[in-house]
Short mmCIF file of C-alpha atoms in Angstrom, two decimals:
data_model
loop_
_atom_site.label_atom_id
_atom_site.label_comp_id
_atom_site.label_asym_id
_atom_site.label_seq_id
_atom_site.Cartn_x
_atom_site.Cartn_y
_atom_site.Cartn_z
CA MET A 1 66.30 144.41 119.01
CA ALA A 2 65.83 147.83 120.55
CA GLN A 3 65.70 150.75 118.15
CA ALA A 4 66.08 154.16 119.77
CA GLN A 5 64.28 157.25 118.55
CA ILE A 6 66.29 160.06 117.03
CA ARG A 7 66.34 163.29 119.01
CA GLU A 8 63.84 165.89 117.83
CA ILE A 9 64.08 169.65 117.47
CA GLU A 10 60.97 171.82 117.20
CA GLY A 11 60.72 175.17 115.50
CA PRO A 12 62.69 176.94 112.78
CA LEU A 13 66.32 176.19 112.07
CA ASP A 14 68.79 179.07 111.79
CA ALA A 15 72.43 179.12 110.72
CA GLU A 16 73.66 178.86 114.31
CA GLY A 17 71.43 175.86 114.93
CA LEU A 18 72.73 174.21 111.77
CA GLN A 19 76.32 174.75 112.88
CA ALA A 20 75.48 173.11 116.21
CA LEU A 21 74.04 170.09 114.43
CA VAL A 22 77.19 169.72 112.33
CA ARG A 23 79.40 170.01 115.43
CA ASP A 24 77.37 167.42 117.34
CA TYR A 25 77.67 164.92 114.47
CA ALA A 26 74.44 163.19 115.46
CA PRO A 27 71.17 162.84 113.54
CA ALA A 28 68.21 165.03 114.46
CA VAL A 29 64.61 165.28 113.34
CA LEU A 30 63.52 168.85 112.55
CA ARG A 31 59.77 168.81 113.08
CA GLY A 32 57.82 171.16 110.87
CA VAL A 33 60.87 172.98 109.53
CA ALA A 34 59.44 172.95 105.98
CA ARG A 35 55.74 173.08 106.76
CA ASP A 36 55.36 176.55 105.22
CA TRP A 37 56.87 175.58 101.88
CA PRO A 38 54.45 176.09 98.99
CA LEU A 39 55.17 172.50 97.91
CA VAL A 40 54.21 171.12 101.33
CA GLN A 41 51.11 173.31 101.44
CA ALA A 42 50.11 172.06 97.99
CA ALA A 43 50.69 168.44 99.01
CA ALA A 44 48.39 168.99 101.99
CA GLN A 45 45.62 169.66 99.49
CA SER A 46 46.34 166.63 97.29
CA ASP A 47 49.10 164.75 95.53
CA ALA A 48 47.85 166.24 92.26
CA ALA A 49 48.23 169.75 93.68
CA ALA A 50 51.81 168.95 94.67
CA CYS A 51 52.49 167.80 91.11
CA ASP A 52 50.96 170.99 89.74
CA HIS A 53 53.26 173.04 91.96
CA LEU A 54 56.32 171.22 90.60
CA LEU A 55 55.13 171.39 87.01
CA GLY A 56 54.84 175.14 87.36
CA PHE A 57 58.67 175.22 87.36
CA ASP A 58 59.19 172.53 84.71
CA ARG A 59 61.12 173.54 81.61
CA GLY A 60 61.18 170.17 79.85
CA ALA A 61 64.28 168.72 81.50
CA ALA A 62 65.00 165.00 81.45
CA ALA A 63 65.13 162.67 84.45
CA GLU A 64 66.00 159.04 85.08
CA ALA A 65 63.87 156.62 87.08
CA PHE A 66 64.40 153.14 88.48
CA VAL A 67 61.43 150.89 87.68
CA GLY A 68 61.04 147.48 89.31
CA ALA A 69 58.41 144.78 89.01
CA PRO A 70 55.88 144.44 91.85
CA ALA A 71 57.72 141.28 92.93
CA ILE A 72 60.68 143.28 94.29
CA GLY A 73 58.43 144.66 97.02
CA GLY A 74 59.77 148.16 96.47
CA ARG A 75 63.34 147.19 97.45
CA PHE A 76 65.75 148.38 94.77
CA PHE A 77 68.71 146.04 94.99
CA TYR A 78 71.02 143.69 93.13
CA SER A 79 69.86 140.84 90.95
CA ASP A 80 70.26 137.35 92.42
CA ASP A 81 73.60 136.82 90.65
CA MET A 82 74.91 140.24 91.76
CA ARG A 83 75.92 141.04 88.18
CA GLY A 84 73.06 143.43 87.63
CA PHE A 85 70.09 144.86 89.45
CA ASN A 86 66.46 143.97 90.10
CA PHE A 87 65.12 146.99 88.22
CA GLU A 88 65.58 148.81 84.95
CA ARG A 89 66.57 152.41 84.31
CA ARG A 90 64.26 154.54 82.23
CA LYS A 91 64.95 158.03 80.95
CA GLY A 92 62.36 160.56 79.94
CA LYS A 93 60.94 163.98 80.65
CA PHE A 94 60.66 164.98 84.30
CA ALA A 95 57.04 166.00 83.79
CA ASP A 96 56.14 162.62 82.28
CA LEU A 97 57.81 160.81 85.16
CA LEU A 98 55.89 162.84 87.72
CA ARG A 99 52.56 162.19 86.02
CA TYR A 100 53.41 158.48 85.67
CA VAL A 101 54.06 158.05 89.40
CA LEU A 102 50.87 159.91 90.26
CA ALA A 103 48.87 157.71 87.85
CA LEU A 104 50.09 154.54 89.60
CA LYS A 105 48.24 155.36 92.82
CA GLY A 106 45.66 152.72 93.65
CA ARG A 107 46.90 150.14 91.15
CA ALA A 108 47.37 146.72 92.73
CA ASP A 109 49.83 145.75 90.01
CA ALA A 110 51.82 148.98 90.18
CA PRO A 111 55.57 148.69 89.63
CA ALA A 112 57.98 150.25 92.10
CA VAL A 113 59.28 153.57 90.77
CA TYR A 114 62.02 155.75 92.19
CA ALA A 115 63.74 158.83 90.79
CA GLY A 116 66.45 160.19 93.04
CA ALA A 117 68.47 163.37 93.36
CA VAL A 118 66.89 165.26 90.47
CA GLU A 119 68.76 168.56 90.35
CA THR A 120 66.16 171.31 90.64
CA ALA A 121 68.46 173.99 89.24
CA GLN A 122 68.28 172.22 85.87
CA ALA A 123 64.90 170.50 86.06
CA LEU A 124 62.88 173.05 88.04
CA PRO A 125 64.50 176.51 87.89
CA GLY A 126 62.97 178.79 90.51
CA PHE A 127 61.95 175.95 92.80
CA ALA A 128 64.80 176.65 95.25
CA ASP A 129 63.71 180.25 95.81
CA ALA A 130 60.12 179.24 96.46
CA ASN A 131 60.99 176.34 98.79
CA ALA A 132 64.07 177.38 100.76
CA LEU A 133 65.75 176.62 104.08
CA PRO A 134 67.18 179.96 105.29
CA ALA A 135 69.71 178.16 107.52
CA LEU A 136 71.49 176.95 104.38
CA ALA A 137 71.94 180.41 102.90
CA GLY A 138 75.54 180.90 101.85
CA LEU A 139 76.19 177.19 101.46
CA ASP A 140 76.40 175.50 98.06
CA ALA A 141 73.39 173.33 98.86
CA GLU A 142 71.23 172.96 95.79
CA PRO A 143 67.91 171.24 96.52
CA ARG A 144 67.35 167.90 94.84
CA ILE A 145 64.00 166.20 94.56
CA TRP A 146 63.17 162.51 95.04
CA ILE A 147 59.96 161.07 93.61
CA GLY A 148 58.49 157.62 93.86
CA THR A 149 55.98 155.04 94.90
CA ALA A 150 56.20 153.11 98.18
CA ALA A 151 59.78 151.88 98.12
CA SER A 152 62.83 151.06 100.18
CA ILE A 153 66.23 152.64 99.56
CA THR A 154 68.64 150.15 101.08
CA THR A 155 71.08 151.15 103.82
CA HIS A 156 73.83 153.37 102.38
CA PHE A 157 75.87 156.43 103.34
CA ASP A 158 76.51 159.86 101.84
CA ALA A 159 79.84 161.67 101.87
CA SER A 160 78.10 164.98 102.63
CA ASP A 161 76.05 166.24 105.53
CA ASN A 162 72.41 166.11 104.51
CA ILE A 163 69.08 167.68 105.37
CA ALA A 164 66.15 165.78 103.85
CA CYS A 165 62.67 167.33 103.91
CA VAL A 166 59.53 165.26 103.42
CA ALA A 167 57.14 167.13 101.12
CA ALA A 168 54.47 164.49 100.38
CA GLY A 169 53.83 161.05 101.84
CA ARG A 170 55.43 159.55 104.93
CA ARG A 171 58.98 158.20 105.33
CA ARG A 172 60.79 156.07 107.83
CA PHE A 173 64.51 156.63 108.35
CA THR A 174 66.65 153.95 109.99
CA LEU A 175 70.15 155.17 110.79
CA PHE A 176 73.31 153.39 111.88
CA PRO A 177 76.40 155.19 113.23
CA PRO A 178 79.66 154.75 111.29
CA GLU A 179 81.10 152.42 113.95
CA GLN A 180 78.45 149.86 112.93
CA THR A 181 80.05 149.52 109.47
CA PRO A 182 81.54 146.06 110.21
CA ASN A 183 78.10 144.82 111.30
CA LEU A 184 76.29 145.97 108.16
CA TYR A 185 77.88 143.51 105.70
CA ILE A 186 78.62 146.07 103.02
CA GLY A 187 78.43 144.96 99.39
CA PRO A 188 80.76 145.87 96.52
CA LEU A 189 82.40 149.27 96.84
CA ASP A 190 82.66 149.82 93.09
CA HIS A 191 79.52 148.08 91.73
CA THR A 192 76.60 149.89 93.29
CA VAL A 193 72.93 150.53 92.70
CA ALA A 194 73.14 154.32 92.72
CA GLY A 195 76.71 155.34 93.46
CA GLN A 196 77.16 154.44 97.13
CA PRO A 197 77.91 151.01 98.64
CA LEU A 198 74.94 149.22 100.23
CA SER A 199 74.39 146.93 103.16
CA MET A 200 73.60 143.43 101.94
CA ALA A 201 71.37 142.81 104.98
CA ASP A 202 67.65 143.42 104.58
CA THR A 203 66.45 145.56 107.48
CA ALA A 204 62.84 144.49 106.97
CA ALA A 205 63.59 140.75 106.82
CA PRO A 206 67.08 140.16 108.25
CA ASP A 207 68.79 136.84 107.58
CA PHE A 208 70.73 136.40 110.81
CA ALA A 209 72.09 133.02 109.72
CA ARG A 210 73.93 134.75 106.87
CA PHE A 211 74.50 138.10 108.63
CA PRO A 212 74.75 137.32 112.37
CA ARG A 213 76.42 140.61 113.38
CA PHE A 214 73.50 142.52 111.86
CA ARG A 215 71.71 141.96 115.19
CA ASP A 216 74.23 144.32 116.80
CA ALA A 217 73.67 146.89 114.07
CA LEU A 218 69.91 146.81 114.63
CA ASP A 219 70.43 147.21 118.36
CA ALA A 220 72.35 150.43 117.63
CA ALA A 221 69.88 151.73 115.04
CA LEU A 222 68.03 155.03 115.37
CA VAL A 223 64.57 155.27 113.81
CA ALA A 224 62.31 158.19 112.93
CA GLU A 225 59.08 158.55 110.97
CA LEU A 226 58.50 161.85 109.22
CA GLU A 227 55.35 163.57 108.01
CA PRO A 228 55.14 166.25 105.31
CA GLY A 229 56.95 169.37 106.48
CA ASP A 230 59.34 167.43 108.72
CA ALA A 231 63.04 167.12 107.96
CA ILE A 232 65.99 165.12 109.21
CA PHE A 233 69.66 166.00 109.54
CA ILE A 234 71.91 163.07 108.61
CA PRO A 235 75.63 163.60 109.22
CA ALA A 236 78.11 162.46 106.59
CA LEU A 237 79.01 158.75 106.78
CA TRP A 238 76.00 157.81 108.90
CA TRP A 239 74.43 154.78 107.23
CA HIS A 240 70.71 155.14 106.57
CA GLN A 241 67.84 153.24 105.03
CA VAL A 242 64.90 155.28 103.75
CA ASP A 243 61.46 153.70 103.44
CA ALA A 244 58.82 155.64 101.53
CA LEU A 245 55.58 154.49 103.14
CA SER A 246 52.94 156.12 100.93
CA PRO A 247 51.90 155.30 97.36
CA PHE A 248 53.07 158.76 96.25
CA ASN A 249 56.12 160.38 97.85
CA LEU A 250 58.11 163.55 97.39
CA LEU A 251 61.28 164.44 99.27
CA VAL A 252 63.66 167.38 98.88
CA ASN A 253 67.20 167.11 100.17
CA PHE A 254 70.20 169.39 100.53
CA TRP A 255 73.83 168.19 100.49
CA TRP A 256 76.77 170.50 101.05
CA THR A 257 80.52 169.90 101.14
CA ASP A 258 82.74 170.61 104.12
CA SER A 259 85.96 171.07 102.12
CA PRO A 260 87.38 170.66 98.60
CA ASP A 261 88.83 167.32 99.72
CA GLN A 262 85.50 165.70 100.54
CA ASP A 263 85.01 163.66 97.39
CA ALA A 264 88.59 162.37 97.43
CA ARG A 265 88.33 160.68 100.84
CA PHE A 266 86.62 157.54 99.61
CA ASP A 267 89.15 157.34 96.77
CA ALA A 268 91.95 157.56 99.33
CA MET A 269 90.43 154.64 101.23
CA VAL A 270 90.13 152.55 98.07
CA HIS A 271 93.79 153.21 97.23
CA ALA A 272 94.74 152.14 100.76
CA ILE A 273 92.73 148.94 100.24
CA LEU A 274 94.78 148.23 97.12
CA THR A 275 98.14 148.96 98.70
CA ILE A 276 97.74 147.84 102.34
CA SER A 277 94.79 145.54 102.98
CA HIS A 278 96.48 142.41 101.53
CA LEU A 279 99.65 142.72 103.58
CA PRO A 280 100.40 140.20 106.34
CA PRO A 281 98.74 141.12 109.67
CA LYS A 282 101.83 142.50 111.40
CA ARG A 283 102.61 144.76 108.44
CA ARG A 284 99.01 145.98 108.36
CA GLU A 285 99.35 146.80 112.05
CA ALA A 286 102.52 148.72 111.31
CA TRP A 287 100.72 150.79 108.69
CA ALA A 288 97.83 151.26 111.12
CA ALA A 289 100.30 152.93 113.49
CA PHE A 290 101.35 155.28 110.69
CA PHE A 291 97.70 156.10 109.84
CA ASP A 292 96.88 156.62 113.52
CA THR A 293 99.78 159.04 113.81
CA PHE A 294 99.60 161.04 110.57
CA VAL A 295 95.96 160.70 109.43
CA PHE A 296 93.81 160.20 112.53
CA GLN A 297 96.23 162.10 114.80
CA ARG A 298 95.40 159.93 117.80
CA HIS A 299 98.56 161.15 119.54
CA GLY A 300 98.24 164.85 118.81
CA ASP A 301 99.59 167.01 116.01
CA PRO A 302 102.24 164.91 114.24
CA ALA A 303 103.94 168.06 112.97
CA GLY A 304 103.67 170.12 116.12
CA HIS A 305 107.42 169.89 116.73
CA MET A 306 108.24 171.53 113.38
CA ALA A 307 108.01 175.11 112.21
CA PRO A 308 105.18 175.67 109.69
CA GLU A 309 107.59 176.15 106.79
CA HIS A 310 109.03 172.67 107.34
CA ARG A 311 105.80 170.66 107.61
CA GLY A 312 105.35 169.89 103.92
CA VAL A 313 102.33 167.63 103.32
CA LEU A 314 101.55 167.80 107.06
CA GLY A 315 100.85 171.51 106.84
CA ALA A 316 97.53 173.34 106.93
CA PRO A 317 95.38 172.41 103.87
CA THR A 318 95.69 175.63 101.88
CA PRO A 319 94.85 175.78 98.16
CA GLU A 320 98.59 175.84 97.44
CA LEU A 321 99.22 172.74 99.53
CA ARG A 322 96.32 170.94 97.87
CA ARG A 323 97.85 171.62 94.45
CA TYR A 324 101.24 170.45 95.65
CA ILE A 325 99.85 167.22 97.14
CA ARG A 326 97.87 166.44 94.00
CA GLN A 327 101.06 166.82 91.93
CA TYR A 328 102.99 164.73 94.45
CA LEU A 329 100.37 161.96 94.29
CA MET A 330 100.11 162.03 90.52
CA ARG A 331 103.84 161.43 90.23
CA GLY A 332 103.51 158.41 92.52
CA LEU A 333 100.40 157.04 90.79
CA GLY A 334 102.16 157.34 87.46
CA ARG A 335 104.82 154.83 88.49
CA PRO A 336 104.39 151.29 87.07
#
């Protein structure tokens, strides 16, 4: 099972370079792009120094952590019956969580702990100014911090483009392109560990008898290991597993939206599942032709033969058209 390395870019990232990454729609490792952050510099001294840097911004905000028994091996996942999960959620002060994870270092019986996507604007005001990526200036890309012990965040996707910066510890990223979706054996779409659907296949210990096509996914995987100060660009909808390899880990990530419609795309797919996926094969194929024409535009602009004022829902996505389409859809969804 060959696993290719992700392409690497050295040096600072500017806005033009970021735009090129988004256009290319391929992952890239950004070596050293955050090495001058005060947080990374503090982590180079010690994990305790990194915590002190974060606590300097703390204003008493709350945070939620996943806590799993040592037996889960750091893999936060479903329970055996799929009704629940193999960890518990605990809420508390951000500062207490940070000190708790630091105190677990060196304990053979340490539980697995993971706190993801803590919004720094609320929990750590001022952090973003001190630890910034200039290439993201002008984008609504609030930094979020991820804290934990050695752990595995199972293969999932994000709806947004993402830059993730390792601040303390080491991390391994395993990425799968969107076309590998059928080979990843995705679990429930609406009953998830942390909001996004997961692959049911275990990358570290794959069960090929149960998930035979997962071999093909692994053959297509891209892998990178990051040190503190390194970052990775992950395009939207690229599946990725993230393995925190050190007993104490800090990561800062930035998501940003590409349009006001971004969060509705998954909902649109779920509605299509409800209305189309159970049709007989030939009728599904008929609807596939409609989607190929009007949604994926595989045959060119489906409204190119009409003047702009006659294109209706096929027109350019202006704020006015978005309001009109929402009203149009609400009328349809309101029917019995």
